[in-house]
Tab-separated table of C-alpha atoms in Angstrom:
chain	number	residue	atom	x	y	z
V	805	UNK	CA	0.000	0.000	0.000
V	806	UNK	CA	0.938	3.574	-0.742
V	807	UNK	CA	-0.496	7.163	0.270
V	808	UNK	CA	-0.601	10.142	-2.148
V	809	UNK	CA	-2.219	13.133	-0.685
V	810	UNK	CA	-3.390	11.849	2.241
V	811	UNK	CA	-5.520	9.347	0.593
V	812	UNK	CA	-4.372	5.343	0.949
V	813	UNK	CA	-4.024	3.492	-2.131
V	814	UNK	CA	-3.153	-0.659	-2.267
V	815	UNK	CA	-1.657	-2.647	-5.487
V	816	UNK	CA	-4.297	-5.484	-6.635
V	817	UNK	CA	-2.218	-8.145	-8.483
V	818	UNK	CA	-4.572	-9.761	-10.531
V	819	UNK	CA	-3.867	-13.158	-12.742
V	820	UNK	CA	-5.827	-13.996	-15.782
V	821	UNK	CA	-5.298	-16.668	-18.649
V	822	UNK	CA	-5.745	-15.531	-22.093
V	823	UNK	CA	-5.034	-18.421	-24.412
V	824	UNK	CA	-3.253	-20.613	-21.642
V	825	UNK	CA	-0.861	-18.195	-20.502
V	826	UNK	CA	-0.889	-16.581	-17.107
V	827	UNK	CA	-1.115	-12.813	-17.189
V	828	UNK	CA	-0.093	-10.756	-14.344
V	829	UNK	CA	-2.467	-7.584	-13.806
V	830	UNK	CA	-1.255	-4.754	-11.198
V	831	UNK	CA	-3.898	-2.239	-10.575
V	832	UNK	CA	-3.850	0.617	-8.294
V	833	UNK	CA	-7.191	1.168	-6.594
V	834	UNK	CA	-7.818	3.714	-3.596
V	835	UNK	CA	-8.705	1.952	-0.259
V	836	UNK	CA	-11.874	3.062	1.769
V	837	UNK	CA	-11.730	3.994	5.435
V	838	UNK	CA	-14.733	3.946	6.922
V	839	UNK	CA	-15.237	4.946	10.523
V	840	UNK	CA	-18.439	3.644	12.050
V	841	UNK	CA	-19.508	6.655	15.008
V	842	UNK	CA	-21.996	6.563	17.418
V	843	UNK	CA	-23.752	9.009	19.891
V	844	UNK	CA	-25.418	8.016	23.140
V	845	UNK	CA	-27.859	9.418	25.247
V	846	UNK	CA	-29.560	9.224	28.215
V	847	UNK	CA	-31.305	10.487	31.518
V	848	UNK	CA	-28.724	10.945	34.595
V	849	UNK	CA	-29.778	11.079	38.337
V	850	UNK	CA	-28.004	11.060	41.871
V	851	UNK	CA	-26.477	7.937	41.704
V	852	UNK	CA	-22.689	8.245	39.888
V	853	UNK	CA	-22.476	4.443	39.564
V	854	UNK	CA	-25.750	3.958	37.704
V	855	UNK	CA	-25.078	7.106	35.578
V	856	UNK	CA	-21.584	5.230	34.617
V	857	UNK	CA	-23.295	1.729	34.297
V	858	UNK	CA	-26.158	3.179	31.688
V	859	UNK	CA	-22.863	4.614	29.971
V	860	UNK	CA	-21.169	1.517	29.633
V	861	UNK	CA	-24.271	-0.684	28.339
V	862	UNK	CA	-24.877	2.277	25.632
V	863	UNK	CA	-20.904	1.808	24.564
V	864	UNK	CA	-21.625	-1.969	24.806
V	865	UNK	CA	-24.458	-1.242	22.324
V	866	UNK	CA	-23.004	1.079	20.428
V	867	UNK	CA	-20.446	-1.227	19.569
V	868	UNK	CA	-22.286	-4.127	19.006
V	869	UNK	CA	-23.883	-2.047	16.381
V	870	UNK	CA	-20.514	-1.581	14.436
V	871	UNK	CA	-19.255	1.834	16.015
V	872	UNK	CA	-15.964	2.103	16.348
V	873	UNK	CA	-16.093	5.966	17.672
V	874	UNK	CA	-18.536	6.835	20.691
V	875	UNK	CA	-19.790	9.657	22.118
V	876	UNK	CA	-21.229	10.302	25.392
V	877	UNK	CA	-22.788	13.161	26.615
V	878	UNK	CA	-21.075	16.251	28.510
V	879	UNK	CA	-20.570	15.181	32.240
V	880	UNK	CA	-22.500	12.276	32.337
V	881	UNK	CA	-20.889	11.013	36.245
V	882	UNK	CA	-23.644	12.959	37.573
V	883	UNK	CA	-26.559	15.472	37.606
V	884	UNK	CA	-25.622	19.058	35.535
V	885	UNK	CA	-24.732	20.766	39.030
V	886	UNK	CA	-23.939	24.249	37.340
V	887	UNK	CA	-27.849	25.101	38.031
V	888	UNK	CA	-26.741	26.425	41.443
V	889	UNK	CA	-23.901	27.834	43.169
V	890	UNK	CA	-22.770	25.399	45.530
V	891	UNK	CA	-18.676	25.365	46.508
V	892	UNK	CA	-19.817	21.852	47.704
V	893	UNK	CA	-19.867	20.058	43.970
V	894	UNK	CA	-16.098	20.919	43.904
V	895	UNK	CA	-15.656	18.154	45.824
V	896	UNK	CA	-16.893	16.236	42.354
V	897	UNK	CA	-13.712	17.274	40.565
V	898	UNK	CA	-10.720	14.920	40.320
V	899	UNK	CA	-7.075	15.157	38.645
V	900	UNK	CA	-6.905	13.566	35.185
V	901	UNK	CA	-3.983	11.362	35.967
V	902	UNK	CA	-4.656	8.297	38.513
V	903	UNK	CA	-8.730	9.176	37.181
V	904	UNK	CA	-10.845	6.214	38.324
V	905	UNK	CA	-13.374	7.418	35.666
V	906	UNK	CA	-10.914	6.956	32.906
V	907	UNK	CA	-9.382	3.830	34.123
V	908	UNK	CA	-12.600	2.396	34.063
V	909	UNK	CA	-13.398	3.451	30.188
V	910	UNK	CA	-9.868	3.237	29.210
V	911	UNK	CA	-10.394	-0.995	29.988
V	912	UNK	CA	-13.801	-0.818	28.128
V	913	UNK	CA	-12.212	0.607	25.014
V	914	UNK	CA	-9.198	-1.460	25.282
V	915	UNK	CA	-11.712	-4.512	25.546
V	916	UNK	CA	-13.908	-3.287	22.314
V	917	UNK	CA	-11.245	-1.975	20.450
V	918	UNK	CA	-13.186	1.900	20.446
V	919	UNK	CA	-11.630	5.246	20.547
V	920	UNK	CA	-14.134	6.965	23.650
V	921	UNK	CA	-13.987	10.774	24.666
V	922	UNK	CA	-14.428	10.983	27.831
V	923	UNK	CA	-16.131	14.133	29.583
V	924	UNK	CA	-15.124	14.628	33.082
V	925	UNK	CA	-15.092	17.735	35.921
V	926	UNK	CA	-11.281	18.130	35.890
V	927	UNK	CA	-9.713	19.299	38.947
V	928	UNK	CA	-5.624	20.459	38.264
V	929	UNK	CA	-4.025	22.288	41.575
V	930	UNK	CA	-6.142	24.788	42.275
V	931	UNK	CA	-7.675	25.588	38.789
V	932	UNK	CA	-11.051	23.423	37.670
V	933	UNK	CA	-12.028	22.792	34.034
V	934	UNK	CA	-15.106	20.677	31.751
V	935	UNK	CA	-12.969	18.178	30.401
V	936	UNK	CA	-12.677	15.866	28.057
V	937	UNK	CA	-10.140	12.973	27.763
V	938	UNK	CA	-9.616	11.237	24.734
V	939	UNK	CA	-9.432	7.314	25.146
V	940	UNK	CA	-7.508	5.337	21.737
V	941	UNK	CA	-9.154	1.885	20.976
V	942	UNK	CA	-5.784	0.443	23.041
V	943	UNK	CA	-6.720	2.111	26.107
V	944	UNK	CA	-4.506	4.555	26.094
V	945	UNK	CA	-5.130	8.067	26.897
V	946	UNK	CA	-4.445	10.677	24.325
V	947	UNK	CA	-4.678	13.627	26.017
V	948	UNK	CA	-7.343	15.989	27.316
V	949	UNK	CA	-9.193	18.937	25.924
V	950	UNK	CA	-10.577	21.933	28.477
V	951	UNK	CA	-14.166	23.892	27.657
V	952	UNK	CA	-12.835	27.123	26.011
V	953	UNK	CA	-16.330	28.692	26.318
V	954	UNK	CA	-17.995	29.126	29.830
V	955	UNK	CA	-21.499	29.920	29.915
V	956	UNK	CA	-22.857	31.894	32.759
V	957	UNK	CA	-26.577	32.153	32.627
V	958	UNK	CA	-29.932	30.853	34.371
V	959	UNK	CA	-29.792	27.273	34.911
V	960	UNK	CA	-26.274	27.512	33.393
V	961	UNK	CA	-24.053	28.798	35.979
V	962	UNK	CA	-20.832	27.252	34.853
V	963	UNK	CA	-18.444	30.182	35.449
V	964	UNK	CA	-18.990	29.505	39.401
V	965	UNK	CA	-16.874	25.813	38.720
V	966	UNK	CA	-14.567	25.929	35.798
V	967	UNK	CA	-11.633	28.440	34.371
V	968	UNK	CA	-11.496	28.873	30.806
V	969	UNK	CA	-9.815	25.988	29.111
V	970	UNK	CA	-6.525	26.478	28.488
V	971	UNK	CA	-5.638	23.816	26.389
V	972	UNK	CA	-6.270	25.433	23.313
V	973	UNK	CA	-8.566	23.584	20.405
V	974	UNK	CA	-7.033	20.091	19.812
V	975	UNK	CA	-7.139	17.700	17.449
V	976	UNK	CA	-6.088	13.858	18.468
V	977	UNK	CA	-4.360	11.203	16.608
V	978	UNK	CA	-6.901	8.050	17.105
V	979	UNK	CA	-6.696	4.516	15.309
V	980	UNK	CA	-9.940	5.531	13.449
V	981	UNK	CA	-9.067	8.908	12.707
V	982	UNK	CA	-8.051	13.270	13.735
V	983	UNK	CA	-10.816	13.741	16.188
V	984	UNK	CA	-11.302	17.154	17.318
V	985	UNK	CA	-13.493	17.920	20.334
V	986	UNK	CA	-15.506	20.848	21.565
V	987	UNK	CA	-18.187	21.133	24.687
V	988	UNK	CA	-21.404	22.269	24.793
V	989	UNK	CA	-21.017	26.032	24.422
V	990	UNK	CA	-18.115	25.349	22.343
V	991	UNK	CA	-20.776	24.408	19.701
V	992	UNK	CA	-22.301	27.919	19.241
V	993	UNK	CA	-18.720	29.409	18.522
V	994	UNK	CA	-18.018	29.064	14.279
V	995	UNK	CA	-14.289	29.871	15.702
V	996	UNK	CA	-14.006	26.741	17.687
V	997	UNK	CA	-15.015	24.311	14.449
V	998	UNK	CA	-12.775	26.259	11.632
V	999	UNK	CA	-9.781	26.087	14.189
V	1000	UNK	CA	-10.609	22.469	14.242
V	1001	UNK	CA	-10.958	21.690	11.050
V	1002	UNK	CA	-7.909	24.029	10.546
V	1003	UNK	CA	-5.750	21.415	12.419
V	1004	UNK	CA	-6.805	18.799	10.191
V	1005	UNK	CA	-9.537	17.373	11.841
V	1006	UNK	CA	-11.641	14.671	10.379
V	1007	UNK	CA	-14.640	14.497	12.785
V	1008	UNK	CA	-15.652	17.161	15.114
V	1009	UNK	CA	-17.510	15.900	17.983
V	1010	UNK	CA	-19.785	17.839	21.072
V	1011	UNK	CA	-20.656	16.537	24.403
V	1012	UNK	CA	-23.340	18.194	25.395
V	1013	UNK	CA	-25.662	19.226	28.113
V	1014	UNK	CA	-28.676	21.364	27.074
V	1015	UNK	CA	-32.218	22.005	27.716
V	1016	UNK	CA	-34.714	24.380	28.483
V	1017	UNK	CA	-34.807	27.916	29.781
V	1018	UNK	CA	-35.816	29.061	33.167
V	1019	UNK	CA	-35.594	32.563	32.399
V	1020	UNK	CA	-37.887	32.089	29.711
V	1021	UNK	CA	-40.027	28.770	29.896
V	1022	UNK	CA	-41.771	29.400	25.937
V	1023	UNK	CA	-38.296	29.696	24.843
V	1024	UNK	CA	-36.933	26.506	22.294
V	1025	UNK	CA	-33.874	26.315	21.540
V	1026	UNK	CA	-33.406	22.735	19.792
V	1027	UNK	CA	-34.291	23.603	16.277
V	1028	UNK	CA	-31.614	26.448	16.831
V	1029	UNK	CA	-29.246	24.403	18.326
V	1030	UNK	CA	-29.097	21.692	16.035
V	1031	UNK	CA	-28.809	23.923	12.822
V	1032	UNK	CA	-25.693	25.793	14.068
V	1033	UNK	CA	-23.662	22.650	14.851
V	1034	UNK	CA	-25.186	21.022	10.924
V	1035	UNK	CA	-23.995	24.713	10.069
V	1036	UNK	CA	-20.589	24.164	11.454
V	1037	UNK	CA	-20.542	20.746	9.335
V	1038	UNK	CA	-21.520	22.355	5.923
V	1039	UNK	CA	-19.380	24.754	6.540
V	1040	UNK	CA	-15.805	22.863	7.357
V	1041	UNK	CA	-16.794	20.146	5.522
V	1042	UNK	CA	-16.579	17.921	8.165
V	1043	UNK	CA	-18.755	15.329	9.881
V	1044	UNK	CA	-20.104	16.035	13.558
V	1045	UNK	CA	-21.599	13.823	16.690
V	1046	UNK	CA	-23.768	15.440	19.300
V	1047	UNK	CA	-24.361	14.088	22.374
V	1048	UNK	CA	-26.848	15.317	24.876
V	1049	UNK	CA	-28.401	14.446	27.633
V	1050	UNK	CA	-32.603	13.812	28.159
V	1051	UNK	CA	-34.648	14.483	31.507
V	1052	UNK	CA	-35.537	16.649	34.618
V	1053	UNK	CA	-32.416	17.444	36.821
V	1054	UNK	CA	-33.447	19.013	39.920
V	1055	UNK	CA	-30.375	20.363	41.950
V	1056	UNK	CA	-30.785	22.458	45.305
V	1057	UNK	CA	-34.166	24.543	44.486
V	1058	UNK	CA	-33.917	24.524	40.806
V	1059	UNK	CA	-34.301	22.276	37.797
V	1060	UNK	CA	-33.520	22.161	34.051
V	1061	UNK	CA	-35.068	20.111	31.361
V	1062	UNK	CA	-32.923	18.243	28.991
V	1063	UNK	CA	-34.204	17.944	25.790
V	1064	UNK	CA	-31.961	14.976	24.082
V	1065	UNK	CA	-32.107	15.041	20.212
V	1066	UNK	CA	-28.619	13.594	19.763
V	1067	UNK	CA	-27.316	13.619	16.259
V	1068	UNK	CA	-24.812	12.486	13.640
V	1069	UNK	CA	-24.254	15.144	11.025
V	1070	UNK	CA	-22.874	14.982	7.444
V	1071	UNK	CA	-19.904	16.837	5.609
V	1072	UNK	CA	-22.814	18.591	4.253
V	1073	UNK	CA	-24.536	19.713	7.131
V	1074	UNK	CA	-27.314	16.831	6.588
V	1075	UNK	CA	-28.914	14.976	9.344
V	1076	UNK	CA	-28.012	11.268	9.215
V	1077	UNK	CA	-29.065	9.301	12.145
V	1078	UNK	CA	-31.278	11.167	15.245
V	1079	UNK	CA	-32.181	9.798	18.728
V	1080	UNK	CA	-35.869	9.488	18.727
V	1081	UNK	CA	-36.703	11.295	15.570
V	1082	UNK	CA	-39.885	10.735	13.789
V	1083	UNK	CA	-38.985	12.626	10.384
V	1084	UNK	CA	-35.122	13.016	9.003
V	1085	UNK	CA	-36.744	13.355	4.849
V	1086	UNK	CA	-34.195	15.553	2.793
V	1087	UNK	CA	-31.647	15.699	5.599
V	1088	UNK	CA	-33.252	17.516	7.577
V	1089	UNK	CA	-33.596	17.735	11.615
V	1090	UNK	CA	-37.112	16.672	13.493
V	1091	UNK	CA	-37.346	19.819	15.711
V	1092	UNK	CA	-39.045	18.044	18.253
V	1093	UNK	CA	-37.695	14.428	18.781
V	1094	UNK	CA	-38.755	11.794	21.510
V	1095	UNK	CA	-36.509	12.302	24.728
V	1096	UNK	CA	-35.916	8.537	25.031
V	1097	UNK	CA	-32.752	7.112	25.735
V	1098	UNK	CA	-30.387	5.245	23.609
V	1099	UNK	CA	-28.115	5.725	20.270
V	1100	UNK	CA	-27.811	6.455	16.254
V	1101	UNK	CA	-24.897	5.189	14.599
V	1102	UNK	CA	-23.834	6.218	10.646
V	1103	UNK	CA	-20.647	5.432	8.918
V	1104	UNK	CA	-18.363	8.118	6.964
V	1105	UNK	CA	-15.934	7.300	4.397
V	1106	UNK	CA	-13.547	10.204	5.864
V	1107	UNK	CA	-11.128	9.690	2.763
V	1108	UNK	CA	-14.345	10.303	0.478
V	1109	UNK	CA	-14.978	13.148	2.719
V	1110	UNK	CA	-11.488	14.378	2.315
V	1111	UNK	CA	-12.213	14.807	-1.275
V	1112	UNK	CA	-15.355	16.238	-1.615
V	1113	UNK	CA	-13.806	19.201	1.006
V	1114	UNK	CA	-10.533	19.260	-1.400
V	1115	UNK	CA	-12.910	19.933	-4.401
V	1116	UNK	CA	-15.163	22.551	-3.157
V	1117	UNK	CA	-11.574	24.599	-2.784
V	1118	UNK	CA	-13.379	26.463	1.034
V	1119	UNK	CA	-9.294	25.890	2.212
V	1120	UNK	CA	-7.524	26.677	-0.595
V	1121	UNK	CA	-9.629	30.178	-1.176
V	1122	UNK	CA	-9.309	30.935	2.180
V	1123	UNK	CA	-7.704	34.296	2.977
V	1124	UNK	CA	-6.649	34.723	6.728
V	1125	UNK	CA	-4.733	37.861	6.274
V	1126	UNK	CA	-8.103	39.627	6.359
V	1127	UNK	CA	-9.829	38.236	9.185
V	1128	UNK	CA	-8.132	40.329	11.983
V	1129	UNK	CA	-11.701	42.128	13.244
V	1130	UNK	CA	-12.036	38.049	14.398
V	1131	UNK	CA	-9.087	38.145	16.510
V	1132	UNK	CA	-11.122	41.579	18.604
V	1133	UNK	CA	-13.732	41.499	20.656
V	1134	UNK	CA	-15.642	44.380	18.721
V	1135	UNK	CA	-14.334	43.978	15.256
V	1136	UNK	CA	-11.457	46.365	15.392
V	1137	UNK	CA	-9.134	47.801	17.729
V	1138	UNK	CA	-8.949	51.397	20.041
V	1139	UNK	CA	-7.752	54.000	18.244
């Protein structure tokens, strides 16, 4: 086998007879590489260990199913906390290395052979980040991305727990393929997706935990939500996985809705495969799907995908020596 390009090409030596002799054929023919991704979701309560266990039967499933790439939702452990400000959930947070949250998935994808991001409440010295950990199909940990974004809003109070990120957008070298991850309110930020995509990656996936509004109960936000990541997709090219999480969360005096609707997305910004949709015709999203639990899987031919992003030319006619108002605040600079 061979690569040219990026894409992976293997010699077929083919024999034939033609009039009793043996003749030798060599063709050159471009491989596939399909990876298989899923995305989970379900309800979490109280209890840690049956939040993890409901995790691991969904991966279980998930791979059963083919995936070899799956997403759960954003801090799954335990009920979304960031409703209230308690310095009591702190206690939650725990150091990346010696993890026993990531030992435990790191055997589970060593034992199915799957890559798994892993969202956890990362505690580091005295700083506290939404984290992510990146798990290779060996078991091995790849490294961890921090939540760049933190929301601060009704319901959403995440500023109280976690520093900016400071990892900076990553992109990880897995078996099945450049993975780049953003959380949550990651997802409404174009920025975080081009840098991604920038860095070569291949799939773009969210962890997610999202619902309703208190400050506003007639407010809906899943239509909106939805089209901005499928936006992000059409728009890099690039294949996404949502994860979110479904149910009623009540923490201290308050409680949030989740509203589910986990999704695979195409390089095209198309709706593939959606947890407890009635209606995906044309591509498109059901705005208001069943908040059951369980997974969608689709398969992407990310070579394939390579092309089709090559062709359109969006990276080659790119031109970042005019974007500076992006790298301000207000689009442009005191005088």
């Amino acid at each position: 086998s061979s690569e040219d390009d990026g894409l992976t090409y293997q010699d077929l030596i083919v024999e034939n007879r033609v009039d009793g002799e043996v003749v030798i054929h060599q063709l050159c023919i471009l491989q596939m590489r399909n990876v298989t991704v899923a995305a989970l979701q379900f309800a979490c309560s109280a209890d840690k260990e049956r939040n993890i266990q409901k995790a691991e039967s969904l991966v279980r499933q998930a791979a059963a199913k083919g995936a070899n790439l799956i997403l759960i939702q954003e801090l799954f452990e335990g009920l979304y906390f960031c409703q209230e400000q308690n310095p009591t959930y702190f206690e939650w947070a725990h150091p990346a290395e010696n993890n026993s949250l990531l030992a435990r998935f790191s055997k589970l994808a060593a034992e199915l052979g799957v890559v798994l991001p892993i969202p956890f409440f990362e505690r580091h010295n005295n700083a506290h980040y939404n984290s992510c950990a990146v798990i290779d199909s060996d078991g091995s940990c790849l490294g961890v991305y921090r939540k760049t974004h933190i929301p601060d809003g009704p319901g959403y109070q995440e500023k109280f727990y976690f520093n900016p990120g400071d990892s900076g957008f990553k992109v990880f070298e897995t078996k099945v393929g450049r993975v780049g991850i953003a959380i949550c309110w990651d997802q409404w930020f174009p920025e975080a997706a081009r840098c991604l995509a920038l860095q070569g990656a291949e799939l773009i996936l969210y962890p997610t935990a999202i619902g309703n509004e208190p400050q506003d109960p007639s407010a809906q936000s899943y239509a909106h939500w939805a089209r901005t990541m499928l936006g992000h997709a059409a728009a890099n090219m690039v294949p996404i996985v949502v994860s979110n999480r479904i149910g009623t969360e009540h923490v201290g005096g308050t409680h949030l809705t989740f509203y589910g609707g986990s999704f695979i997305g195409s390089p095209r910004g198309e709706v593939v495969a959606q947890v407890g949709a009635k209606d995906n015709r044309h591509g498109n999203i059901d705005p208001a799907p069943a908040p059951e639990e369980g997974l969608v899987v689709a398969t992407f031919d990310l070579d394939r995908c390579r092309q089709e992003r090559l062709a359109w030319g969006i990276y080659r006619d790119r031109r970042p020596e005019l974007y500076g108002p992006i790298m301000t605040l207000s689009g442009s600079r005191a005088s």
